[in-house]
PDB file of C-alpha atoms in Angstrom:
ATOM      1  CA  MET A   1     125.063  98.635  77.539  1.00 70.00           C
ATOM      2  CA  LEU A   2     127.273  96.606  79.905  1.00 77.00           C
ATOM      3  CA  GLU A   3     126.580  99.037  82.763  1.00 78.00           C
ATOM      4  CA  ALA A   4     122.832  98.715  82.203  1.00 73.00           C
ATOM      5  CA  LEU A   5     123.129  94.935  82.169  1.00 76.00           C
ATOM      6  CA  ARG A   6     125.127  95.026  85.426  1.00 77.00           C
ATOM      7  CA  LYS A   7     122.374  97.072  87.083  1.00 73.00           C
ATOM      8  CA  GLN A   8     119.781  94.568  85.909  1.00 72.00           C
ATOM      9  CA  VAL A   9     121.820  91.709  87.395  1.00 76.00           C
ATOM     10  CA  ASP A  10     122.214  93.585  90.707  1.00 75.00           C
ATOM     11  CA  ARG A  11     118.468  94.162  90.851  1.00 73.00           C
ATOM     12  CA  ALA A  12     117.799  90.509  90.129  1.00 74.00           C
ATOM     13  CA  ARG A  13     120.159  89.465  92.929  1.00 78.00           C
ATOM     14  CA  LEU A  14     118.336  91.719  95.406  1.00 77.00           C
ATOM     15  CA  VAL A  15     114.974  90.253  94.422  1.00 74.00           C
ATOM     16  CA  VAL A  16     116.335  86.694  94.748  1.00 76.00           C
ATOM     17  CA  ARG A  17     117.670  87.516  98.237  1.00 79.00           C
ATOM     18  CA  ALA A  18     114.248  88.799  99.238  1.00 77.00           C
ATOM     19  CA  LEU A  19     112.505  85.716  97.855  1.00 72.00           C
ATOM     20  CA  ARG A  20     114.852  83.434  99.798  1.00 76.00           C
ATOM     21  CA  ALA A  21     114.398  85.427 102.998  1.00 79.00           C
ATOM     22  CA  THR A  22     110.600  85.293 102.794  1.00 78.00           C
ATOM     23  CA  GLN A  23     110.753  81.552 101.999  1.00 76.00           C
ATOM     24  CA  VAL A  24     108.000  82.143  99.450  1.00 70.00           C
ATOM     25  CA  VAL A  25     109.631  80.010  96.746  1.00 68.00           C
ATOM     26  CA  GLN A  26     110.237  76.839  98.761  1.00 68.00           C
ATOM     27  CA  PRO A  27     106.869  75.078  98.267  1.00 68.00           C
ATOM     28  CA  VAL A  28     106.386  76.079  94.619  1.00 74.00           C
ATOM     29  CA  ARG A  29     105.564  73.235  92.231  1.00 81.00           C
ATOM     30  CA  PRO A  30     107.276  73.244  88.811  1.00 83.00           C
ATOM     31  CA  ALA A  31     103.870  73.472  87.115  1.00 87.00           C
ATOM     32  CA  ALA A  32     102.986  76.542  89.193  1.00 86.00           C
ATOM     33  CA  LEU A  33     106.315  78.169  88.357  1.00 84.00           C
ATOM     34  CA  ALA A  34     105.708  77.530  84.668  1.00 87.00           C
ATOM     35  CA  GLU A  35     102.248  79.105  84.958  1.00 88.00           C
ATOM     36  CA  PHE A  36     103.729  82.174  86.631  1.00 87.00           C
ATOM     37  CA  VAL A  37     106.381  82.600  83.927  1.00 89.00           C
ATOM     38  CA  ARG A  38     103.764  82.169  81.202  1.00 87.00           C
ATOM     39  CA  ASP A  39     101.772  85.134  82.542  1.00 87.00           C
ATOM     40  CA  ALA A  40     104.679  87.232  83.802  1.00 86.00           C
ATOM     41  CA  ILE A  41     106.427  87.455  80.441  1.00 87.00           C
ATOM     42  CA  LYS A  42     103.341  89.218  79.067  1.00 84.00           C
ATOM     43  CA  LEU A  43     103.429  91.924  81.732  1.00 86.00           C
ATOM     44  CA  PRO A  44     105.564  94.926  82.712  1.00 83.00           C
ATOM     45  CA  ARG A  45     107.959  94.579  85.616  1.00 76.00           C
ATOM     46  CA  GLY A  46     106.712  95.695  89.007  1.00 77.00           C
ATOM     47  CA  PRO A  47     105.571  94.638  92.494  1.00 76.00           C
ATOM     48  CA  HIS A  48     102.231  93.527  91.027  1.00 83.00           C
ATOM     49  CA  LEU A  49     103.996  90.350  89.847  1.00 85.00           C
ATOM     50  CA  ALA A  50     103.843  89.105  93.452  1.00 85.00           C
ATOM     51  CA  THR A  51     100.094  88.601  93.061  1.00 90.00           C
ATOM     52  CA  VAL A  52     100.632  86.728  89.793  1.00 92.00           C
ATOM     53  CA  PHE A  53     103.142  84.486  91.572  1.00 89.00           C
ATOM     54  CA  HIS A  54     100.891  83.743  94.555  1.00 89.00           C
ATOM     55  CA  ALA A  55      97.898  83.083  92.295  1.00 92.00           C
ATOM     56  CA  ALA A  56      99.932  80.505  90.377  1.00 92.00           C
ATOM     57  CA  SER A  57     101.538  78.829  93.405  1.00 89.00           C
ATOM     58  CA  HIS A  58      98.603  78.733  95.858  1.00 89.00           C
ATOM     59  CA  PRO A  59      95.421  80.208  94.292  1.00 94.00           C
ATOM     60  CA  ASP A  60      93.125  78.990  97.084  1.00 95.00           C
ATOM     61  CA  LYS A  61      95.104  80.569  99.917  1.00 92.00           C
ATOM     62  CA  GLU A  62      93.502  83.607 101.539  1.00 93.00           C
ATOM     63  CA  ALA A  63      95.027  86.861 100.303  1.00 93.00           C
ATOM     64  CA  LEU A  64      93.024  89.513 102.165  1.00 93.00           C
ATOM     65  CA  ILE A  65      90.255  90.036 104.667  1.00 94.00           C
ATOM     66  CA  GLU A  66      88.444  93.369 104.550  1.00 94.00           C
ATOM     67  CA  TYR A  67      86.194  94.608 107.336  1.00 90.00           C
ATOM     68  CA  ALA A  68      83.786  97.284 106.143  1.00 82.00           C
ATOM     69  CA  ALA A  69      80.378  98.702 107.005  1.00 77.00           C
ATOM     70  CA  HIS A  70      78.682  96.309 104.568  1.00 78.00           C
ATOM     71  CA  GLY A  71      80.320  93.221 106.073  1.00 87.00           C
ATOM     72  CA  VAL A  72      83.461  91.122 105.764  1.00 93.00           C
ATOM     73  CA  LYS A  73      85.036  90.452 102.365  1.00 92.00           C
ATOM     74  CA  ARG A  74      87.470  87.564 101.917  1.00 95.00           C
ATOM     75  CA  MET A  75      89.503  87.053  98.754  1.00 95.00           C
ATOM     76  CA  THR A  76      91.948  84.323  97.762  1.00 96.00           C
ATOM     77  CA  TRP A  77      95.057  84.946  95.668  1.00 95.00           C
ATOM     78  CA  GLY A  78      93.351  83.382  92.662  1.00 96.00           C
ATOM     79  CA  GLU A  79      90.308  85.609  93.090  1.00 97.00           C
ATOM     80  CA  MET A  80      92.439  88.710  93.548  1.00 96.00           C
ATOM     81  CA  ASP A  81      94.498  87.949  90.464  1.00 96.00           C
ATOM     82  CA  ALA A  82      91.361  87.463  88.359  1.00 96.00           C
ATOM     83  CA  THR A  83      89.843  90.678  89.750  1.00 97.00           C
ATOM     84  CA  VAL A  84      92.989  92.655  88.909  1.00 96.00           C
ATOM     85  CA  ASN A  85      92.855  91.260  85.371  1.00 95.00           C
ATOM     86  CA  ARG A  86      89.164  92.120  85.066  1.00 96.00           C
ATOM     87  CA  LEU A  87      89.773  95.728  86.072  1.00 97.00           C
ATOM     88  CA  GLY A  88      92.744  95.966  83.713  1.00 95.00           C
ATOM     89  CA  ASN A  89      90.629  94.706  80.819  1.00 95.00           C
ATOM     90  CA  ALA A  90      87.800  97.069  81.795  1.00 96.00           C
ATOM     91  CA  LEU A  91      90.236  99.995  81.665  1.00 96.00           C
ATOM     92  CA  VAL A  92      91.600  98.870  78.285  1.00 94.00           C
ATOM     93  CA  ALA A  93      88.015  98.836  76.972  1.00 94.00           C
ATOM     94  CA  ARG A  94      87.775 102.453  78.144  1.00 94.00           C
ATOM     95  CA  GLY A  95      90.898 103.603  76.343  1.00 92.00           C
ATOM     96  CA  ALA A  96      93.646 103.088  78.948  1.00 92.00           C
ATOM     97  CA  GLY A  97      96.916 101.333  78.147  1.00 90.00           C
ATOM     98  CA  PRO A  98     100.715 101.622  78.354  1.00 90.00           C
ATOM     99  CA  GLY A  99     101.725 105.135  79.328  1.00 90.00           C
ATOM    100  CA  SER A 100      98.164 106.128  80.276  1.00 92.00           C
ATOM    101  CA  ARG A 101      97.255 107.996  83.433  1.00 94.00           C
ATOM    102  CA  VAL A 102      94.216 107.014  85.487  1.00 96.00           C
ATOM    103  CA  ALA A 103      93.022 109.095  88.445  1.00 96.00           C
ATOM    104  CA  LEU A 104      92.170 107.293  91.696  1.00 97.00           C
ATOM    105  CA  MET A 105      90.088 108.891  94.430  1.00 97.00           C
ATOM    106  CA  LEU A 106      89.392 106.023  96.803  1.00 96.00           C
ATOM    107  CA  PRO A 107      89.396 105.387 100.552  1.00 93.00           C
ATOM    108  CA  ASN A 108      91.519 102.685 102.168  1.00 90.00           C
ATOM    109  CA  GLY A 109      90.079  99.423 100.886  1.00 91.00           C
ATOM    110  CA  SER A 110      90.500  96.455  98.583  1.00 94.00           C
ATOM    111  CA  GLU A 111      89.445  98.442  95.512  1.00 96.00           C
ATOM    112  CA  TYR A 112      92.414 100.767  95.931  1.00 95.00           C
ATOM    113  CA  LEU A 113      94.834  97.833  96.088  1.00 94.00           C
ATOM    114  CA  ILE A 114      93.245  96.187  93.043  1.00 96.00           C
ATOM    115  CA  ALA A 115      93.283  99.427  91.043  1.00 97.00           C
ATOM    116  CA  GLN A 116      96.988 100.012  91.745  1.00 94.00           C
ATOM    117  CA  GLN A 117      97.807  96.473  90.630  1.00 93.00           C
ATOM    118  CA  ALA A 118      95.657  96.664  87.497  1.00 95.00           C
ATOM    119  CA  LEU A 119      97.328  99.883  86.351  1.00 94.00           C
ATOM    120  CA  ALA A 120     100.793  98.447  86.931  1.00 90.00           C
ATOM    121  CA  ARG A 121      99.903  95.458  84.759  1.00 90.00           C
ATOM    122  CA  LEU A 122      98.810  97.765  81.953  1.00 91.00           C
ATOM    123  CA  GLY A 123     101.970  99.849  82.125  1.00 90.00           C
ATOM    124  CA  ALA A 124      99.820 102.799  83.218  1.00 93.00           C
ATOM    125  CA  SER A 125     100.303 105.264  86.077  1.00 93.00           C
ATOM    126  CA  ALA A 126      97.944 105.942  88.979  1.00 95.00           C
ATOM    127  CA  VAL A 127      97.245 109.634  89.618  1.00 95.00           C
ATOM    128  CA  GLN A 128      96.505 109.649  93.327  1.00 94.00           C
ATOM    129  CA  ILE A 129      93.903 112.145  94.565  1.00 95.00           C
ATOM    130  CA  GLY A 130      93.443 112.462  98.312  1.00 92.00           C
ATOM    131  CA  TYR A 131      89.819 111.850  99.237  1.00 91.00           C
ATOM    132  CA  ARG A 132      89.757 114.901 101.534  1.00 91.00           C
ATOM    133  CA  LEU A 133      90.457 117.320  98.678  1.00 91.00           C
ATOM    134  CA  LYS A 134      87.799 119.766  97.479  1.00 91.00           C
ATOM    135  CA  ALA A 135      86.609 120.352  93.928  1.00 93.00           C
ATOM    136  CA  GLY A 136      88.996 123.241  93.255  1.00 90.00           C
ATOM    137  CA  GLU A 137      92.030 121.183  94.307  1.00 91.00           C
ATOM    138  CA  ILE A 138      90.838 118.186  92.314  1.00 94.00           C
ATOM    139  CA  GLU A 139      90.294 120.406  89.281  1.00 94.00           C
ATOM    140  CA  TYR A 140      93.961 121.430  89.280  1.00 93.00           C
ATOM    141  CA  ILE A 141      95.193 117.822  89.476  1.00 93.00           C
ATOM    142  CA  LEU A 142      92.858 116.674  86.699  1.00 94.00           C
ATOM    143  CA  GLY A 143      93.836 119.587  84.486  1.00 92.00           C
ATOM    144  CA  ASN A 144      97.530 119.032  85.112  1.00 91.00           C
ATOM    145  CA  ALA A 145      97.635 115.221  84.834  1.00 92.00           C
ATOM    146  CA  GLU A 146      94.946 114.867  82.134  1.00 92.00           C
ATOM    147  CA  PRO A 147      93.979 111.282  83.067  1.00 94.00           C
ATOM    148  CA  GLU A 148      92.317 109.105  80.439  1.00 94.00           C
ATOM    149  CA  ALA A 149      89.913 107.639  83.018  1.00 96.00           C
ATOM    150  CA  THR A 150      88.942 107.977  86.661  1.00 97.00           C
ATOM    151  CA  ILE A 151      88.124 105.484  89.415  1.00 98.00           C
ATOM    152  CA  VAL A 152      86.279 107.114  92.313  1.00 97.00           C
ATOM    153  CA  HIS A 153      84.217 106.078  95.308  1.00 96.00           C
ATOM    154  CA  ALA A 154      80.559 107.085  95.085  1.00 95.00           C
ATOM    155  CA  ASP A 155      80.935 109.242  98.216  1.00 94.00           C
ATOM    156  CA  PHE A 156      83.379 111.505  96.344  1.00 96.00           C
ATOM    157  CA  LEU A 157      81.656 111.488  92.951  1.00 96.00           C
ATOM    158  CA  PRO A 158      80.007 114.933  93.371  1.00 95.00           C
ATOM    159  CA  GLN A 159      83.393 116.601  93.986  1.00 95.00           C
ATOM    160  CA  VAL A 160      84.940 114.824  90.999  1.00 95.00           C
ATOM    161  CA  ARG A 161      82.016 115.715  88.728  1.00 94.00           C
ATOM    162  CA  GLU A 162      82.268 119.381  89.770  1.00 95.00           C
ATOM    163  CA  ALA A 163      86.046 119.385  89.271  1.00 95.00           C
ATOM    164  CA  ARG A 164      85.733 117.784  85.822  1.00 93.00           C
ATOM    165  CA  ASP A 165      83.216 120.417  84.761  1.00 92.00           C
ATOM    166  CA  GLN A 166      85.541 123.190  85.930  1.00 91.00           C
ATOM    167  CA  ALA A 167      88.488 121.591  84.120  1.00 87.00           C
ATOM    168  CA  HIS A 168      86.364 120.960  80.979  1.00 87.00           C
ATOM    169  CA  GLN A 169      87.273 117.275  81.108  1.00 86.00           C
ATOM    170  CA  ARG A 170      85.374 114.234  79.992  1.00 88.00           C
ATOM    171  CA  GLY A 171      86.109 110.532  79.952  1.00 92.00           C
ATOM    172  CA  PRO A 172      85.007 107.263  81.527  1.00 96.00           C
ATOM    173  CA  ILE A 173      84.480 106.985  85.282  1.00 96.00           C
ATOM    174  CA  ILE A 174      84.317 103.711  87.197  1.00 97.00           C
ATOM    175  CA  VAL A 175      82.431 104.245  90.453  1.00 97.00           C
ATOM    176  CA  VAL A 176      82.958 102.111  93.551  1.00 95.00           C
ATOM    177  CA  GLY A 177      79.639 101.936  95.361  1.00 91.00           C
ATOM    178  CA  ASP A 178      75.992 102.557  94.532  1.00 85.00           C
ATOM    179  CA  LEU A 179      75.037 104.889  91.683  1.00 80.00           C
ATOM    180  CA  ALA A 180      71.341 104.828  92.590  1.00 68.00           C
ATOM    181  CA  THR A 181      71.431 108.378  93.955  1.00 52.00           C
ATOM    182  CA  ASP A 182      73.274 109.867  90.929  1.00 52.00           C
ATOM    183  CA  ASP A 183      71.340 112.607  89.120  1.00 51.00           C
ATOM    184  CA  GLY A 184      71.961 110.989  85.737  1.00 49.00           C
ATOM    185  CA  ASP A 185      73.823 113.938  84.208  1.00 51.00           C
ATOM    186  CA  GLY A 186      76.593 112.449  82.064  1.00 52.00           C
ATOM    187  CA  ALA A 187      75.475 108.957  83.022  1.00 54.00           C
ATOM    188  CA  GLY A 188      76.923 107.529  79.828  1.00 67.00           C
ATOM    189  CA  GLU A 189      80.415 108.091  81.236  1.00 88.00           C
ATOM    190  CA  LEU A 190      79.679 106.263  84.492  1.00 94.00           C
ATOM    191  CA  THR A 191      79.943 102.543  85.201  1.00 95.00           C
ATOM    192  CA  GLU A 192      79.593 100.858  88.566  1.00 96.00           C
ATOM    193  CA  TRP A 193      82.687  98.936  89.675  1.00 97.00           C
ATOM    194  CA  THR A 194      80.845  95.614  89.975  1.00 95.00           C
ATOM    195  CA  ARG A 195      79.349  95.944  86.491  1.00 96.00           C
ATOM    196  CA  ALA A 196      82.669  96.946  84.921  1.00 97.00           C
ATOM    197  CA  LEU A 197      84.345  93.876  86.432  1.00 97.00           C
ATOM    198  CA  ALA A 198      81.507  91.513  85.511  1.00 97.00           C
ATOM    199  CA  GLU A 199      81.695  92.571  81.858  1.00 96.00           C
ATOM    200  CA  ALA A 200      85.491  92.121  81.609  1.00 96.00           C
ATOM    201  CA  SER A 201      87.673  89.043  81.106  1.00 94.00           C
ATOM    202  CA  PRO A 202      89.612  87.554  84.072  1.00 94.00           C
ATOM    203  CA  GLU A 203      92.525  86.653  81.787  1.00 91.00           C
ATOM    204  CA  VAL A 204      95.851  88.513  81.630  1.00 86.00           C
ATOM    205  CA  GLN A 205      95.842  91.495  79.298  1.00 72.00           C
ATOM    206  CA  PRO A 206      99.147  91.218  77.356  1.00 62.00           C
ATOM    207  CA  ARG A 207     101.045  94.491  77.164  1.00 56.00           C
ATOM    208  CA  ARG A 208     102.058  95.560  73.697  1.00 50.00           C
ATOM    209  CA  GLY A 209     105.759  96.263  73.267  1.00 45.00           C
ATOM    210  CA  GLY A 210     107.352  93.762  75.620  1.00 46.00           C
ATOM    211  CA  GLY A 211     107.066  92.316  79.091  1.00 47.00           C
ATOM    212  CA  LEU A 212     109.012  91.111  82.069  1.00 45.00           C
ATOM    213  CA  PHE A 213     112.226  90.370  80.171  1.00 44.00           C
ATOM    214  CA  ALA A 214     112.044  93.328  77.788  1.00 45.00           C
ATOM    215  CA  GLY A 215     114.805  95.895  78.062  1.00 38.00           C
ATOM    216  CA  LEU A 216     117.448  93.735  79.746  1.00 35.00           C
ATOM    217  CA  ALA A 217     120.151  95.798  78.021  1.00 31.00           C
ATOM    218  CA  GLY A 218     118.577  99.092  79.071  1.00 33.00           C
ATOM    219  CA  PRO A 219     115.416 100.719  80.422  1.00 36.00           C
ATOM    220  CA  SER A 220     112.160  99.692  78.773  1.00 45.00           C
ATOM    221  CA  ASP A 221     109.425 102.083  77.668  1.00 44.00           C
ATOM    222  CA  ASP A 222     107.353 101.005  80.646  1.00 54.00           C
ATOM    223  CA  GLY A 223     105.710 104.113  82.136  1.00 66.00           C
ATOM    224  CA  ALA A 224     103.900 102.298  84.937  1.00 82.00           C
ATOM    225  CA  GLY A 225     104.090 103.936  88.326  1.00 87.00           C
ATOM    226  CA  VAL A 226     102.413 106.362  90.710  1.00 89.00           C
ATOM    227  CA  ILE A 227     101.994 110.129  90.369  1.00 91.00           C
ATOM    228  CA  VAL A 228     101.781 111.835  93.765  1.00 90.00           C
ATOM    229  CA  TYR A 229     101.083 115.567  94.021  1.00 90.00           C
ATOM    230  CA  THR A 230     103.371 117.392  96.444  1.00 84.00           C
ATOM    231  CA  SER A 231     102.106 119.781  99.105  1.00 74.00           C
ATOM    232  CA  GLY A 232     103.312 122.820  97.127  1.00 63.00           C
ATOM    233  CA  THR A 233     104.570 125.236  99.789  1.00 68.00           C
ATOM    234  CA  THR A 234     105.491 128.003  97.306  1.00 73.00           C
ATOM    235  CA  GLY A 235     102.929 127.459  94.570  1.00 76.00           C
ATOM    236  CA  LYS A 236     100.814 124.843  92.906  1.00 79.00           C
ATOM    237  CA  SER A 237     101.458 121.198  93.722  1.00 82.00           C
ATOM    238  CA  LYS A 238     103.702 119.293  91.351  1.00 85.00           C
ATOM    239  CA  GLY A 239     103.069 115.767  90.167  1.00 87.00           C
ATOM    240  CA  ALA A 240     105.986 113.561  91.241  1.00 86.00           C
ATOM    241  CA  HIS A 241     106.157 110.429  89.114  1.00 85.00           C
ATOM    242  CA  ARG A 242     107.641 107.294  90.668  1.00 83.00           C
ATOM    243  CA  ALA A 243     108.133 104.661  87.987  1.00 81.00           C
ATOM    244  CA  TRP A 244     108.123 100.976  88.890  1.00 76.00           C
ATOM    245  CA  LYS A 245     110.852 100.282  86.366  1.00 72.00           C
ATOM    246  CA  THR A 246     113.340 102.400  88.343  1.00 71.00           C
ATOM    247  CA  THR A 247     112.219 102.096  91.969  1.00 67.00           C
ATOM    248  CA  GLY A 248     109.518  99.455  92.294  1.00 63.00           C
ATOM    249  CA  MET A 249     111.091  96.026  92.547  1.00 70.00           C
ATOM    250  CA  GLU A 250     114.172  97.190  94.445  1.00 74.00           C
ATOM    251  CA  SER A 251     112.239  99.211  97.036  1.00 77.00           C
ATOM    252  CA  VAL A 252     109.819  96.366  97.719  1.00 77.00           C
ATOM    253  CA  ALA A 253     112.606  93.775  97.925  1.00 80.00           C
ATOM    254  CA  ASP A 254     114.577  96.019 100.290  1.00 81.00           C
ATOM    255  CA  MET A 255     111.492  96.553 102.470  1.00 80.00           C
ATOM    256  CA  LEU A 256     110.950  92.794 102.712  1.00 80.00           C
ATOM    257  CA  LEU A 257     114.557  92.297 103.804  1.00 83.00           C
ATOM    258  CA  GLN A 258     114.543  95.198 106.301  1.00 85.00           C
ATOM    259  CA  VAL A 259     111.234  94.258 107.932  1.00 84.00           C
ATOM    260  CA  GLY A 260     111.828  90.503 107.847  1.00 82.00           C
ATOM    261  CA  VAL A 261     108.543  89.614 106.164  1.00 81.00           C
ATOM    262  CA  ARG A 262     107.911  85.881 105.735  1.00 80.00           C
ATOM    263  CA  ALA A 263     105.528  84.060 103.418  1.00 78.00           C
ATOM    264  CA  ASP A 264     103.231  82.932 106.240  1.00 79.00           C
ATOM    265  CA  ASP A 265     102.861  86.391 107.847  1.00 81.00           C
ATOM    266  CA  ARG A 266      99.622  88.377 108.005  1.00 84.00           C
ATOM    267  CA  HIS A 267      99.815  92.133 107.515  1.00 82.00           C
ATOM    268  CA  LEU A 268      97.430  94.382 109.468  1.00 84.00           C
ATOM    269  CA  VAL A 269      96.461  97.756 107.975  1.00 81.00           C
TER     270      VAL A 269
END
């Protein structure tokens, strides 16, 4: 128990060092800090708490700018935080929760970032599916991971539908993009991203079984993380699970210190 507590203290020190180095905590008002703590104690630990913090401390500051074929999308920290909460609540309404697995087959874009954050807040794991994979490869991942739900871009929906049929899987699918060209088969399982968000609450979805300060004397039951399938040189790919509770906060804090990221930087992807 003492060893586990020592590790928790060491992790906390690393995070504090990173926060000081980025200078992100200097302008925070006491009321904003109280708002952050109020929401954070309801949630699992993980890098997603950075968005909660920024939304509380400066909700109107620009968080991301996305250039896409349909135009430019701008989102503040407050808007991003509410969107993450909406997706989390939409997934809960579709049966996801702590320990769940949700498959993601998305291109580089804001929806991918929001989905990763929403799953971390639920204590769920993202099953990452490369968008260049074919139906047979997707079928294996779906059959092996058995996700409770799937988030997919409309461009890749045919491959996912074919893979699900081959794997004899069913379950809700949230589709990023236009469903107008869908053939309607199994339409009851499909919901457009914008509709799913519009129907969900922007408030924090409390996680049952503890939150930020749960498990100080030992590891919590938080299963949130990312499942990445290896290249499989001698057989089928294996799902490698990276849990936020063991690697998330420390790896992000270390990256911030190594790279020298500051609160007023802009990050180009």
